[in-house]
Amino acid sequence: MNISMPAQFYLSCPICAGSSLRSLWTVNGYSIGKCNTCTLVFVQNRVTAEELDSHYASVTDDAYDESNLECLSYYYQELANLIGTRFPKPGRVLDLGCAQGWFLDAMKGWECHGSEMVESRAASARERYGDRIVTGSFEEYPLREGYFDVIALQDVFDHFRDPLPSLDKCYRMLRPGGMIAIKVHNISCLYAKLTGANFYAIIPPSHLFYYDRKTLSLALSNCGFQIVDSRFIGHKLKIKTVAFRLSQNKTKPGFYRIYKLLEGTSIGEVKFHKNLHDIITVIAVRPS
Ligand SMILES: [Zn+2]
């Protein structure tokens, strides 16, 4: 009897299907490789949902807490303004990975929907948006064909295990002319090039894909989207968050110690504006 087992590693590129891959680094026991055809950088291990569940149960990041709302809201408002220039009249928005619903708060006048994996965060968003906030993964989110004007994915798409099926689903849920906005880390910024495996966003298995303008645009166009804009929107962040980011999810003890020293101090709370082109936002539409 021939029983075929799922491969433990990607043998071809999940975005372009090219079979010429090369290894870059091993980080936290995960092999990170690059596609020689389209240049996508990604975790070559096929990570299971169970593996991710147990990983996330052990990860904390206070940059997504209410204490950091002022910093988070800076980007949320920038994106809301950008959406407003394309959609002067409010419509229906879905925020994937909506956390406590703070981006939705910036979408004033819109019919706001969200999905969120963490029940405590979803419950907080539900206080304002009711049952339009669904707890669970995007795979579990009910398919609503052609329903939304805008779908936003912020700090979430580089965590997805299956990017193309997720984009396909977004495409189907948008009305023709509807827009998707995806914010990810940019693996091709100068800072990432200079730091290699020490780039702060290289945190497998939290981040499984490492995009740039070219590879994210390719993923979107492979699913039928038309790219209309891409830009580097700056961020506001606290000094202590920088130390935490540099600790790469606590795996660099020196930086984590600095974070712990800064925690609760007035210096750690100092906020500043950053734009190293290390975050990219790509906007695409479902053609009418
Ligand atoms: Zn490729």
Short mmCIF file of N, CA, C and O and ligand atoms in Angstrom, two decimals, residues 13 16 35 37-38, ligand 1:
data_model
loop_
_atom_site.label_atom_id
_atom_site.label_comp_id
_atom_site.label_asym_id
_atom_site.label_seq_id
_atom_site.Cartn_x
_atom_site.Cartn_y
_atom_site.Cartn_z
N CYS A 13 8.26 26.93 -4.54
CA CYS A 13 7.89 28.23 -3.97
C CYS A 13 6.36 28.34 -3.82
O CYS A 13 5.63 28.10 -4.78
N CYS A 16 5.24 31.35 -6.52
CA CYS A 16 5.40 31.26 -7.98
C CYS A 16 5.55 29.83 -8.46
O CYS A 16 5.65 29.59 -9.67
N CYS A 35 13.43 31.81 -2.91
CA CYS A 35 13.12 31.29 -4.24
C CYS A 35 14.01 32.00 -5.26
O CYS A 35 14.03 33.23 -5.31
N THR A 37 13.58 32.04 -8.36
CA THR A 37 12.79 32.56 -9.49
C THR A 37 12.17 33.91 -9.15
O THR A 37 12.36 34.88 -9.87
N CYS A 38 11.41 33.99 -8.03
CA CYS A 38 10.68 35.24 -7.73
C CYS A 38 11.27 36.03 -6.57
O CYS A 38 10.78 37.10 -6.25
ZN ZN B 1 9.03 32.01 -6.21
#
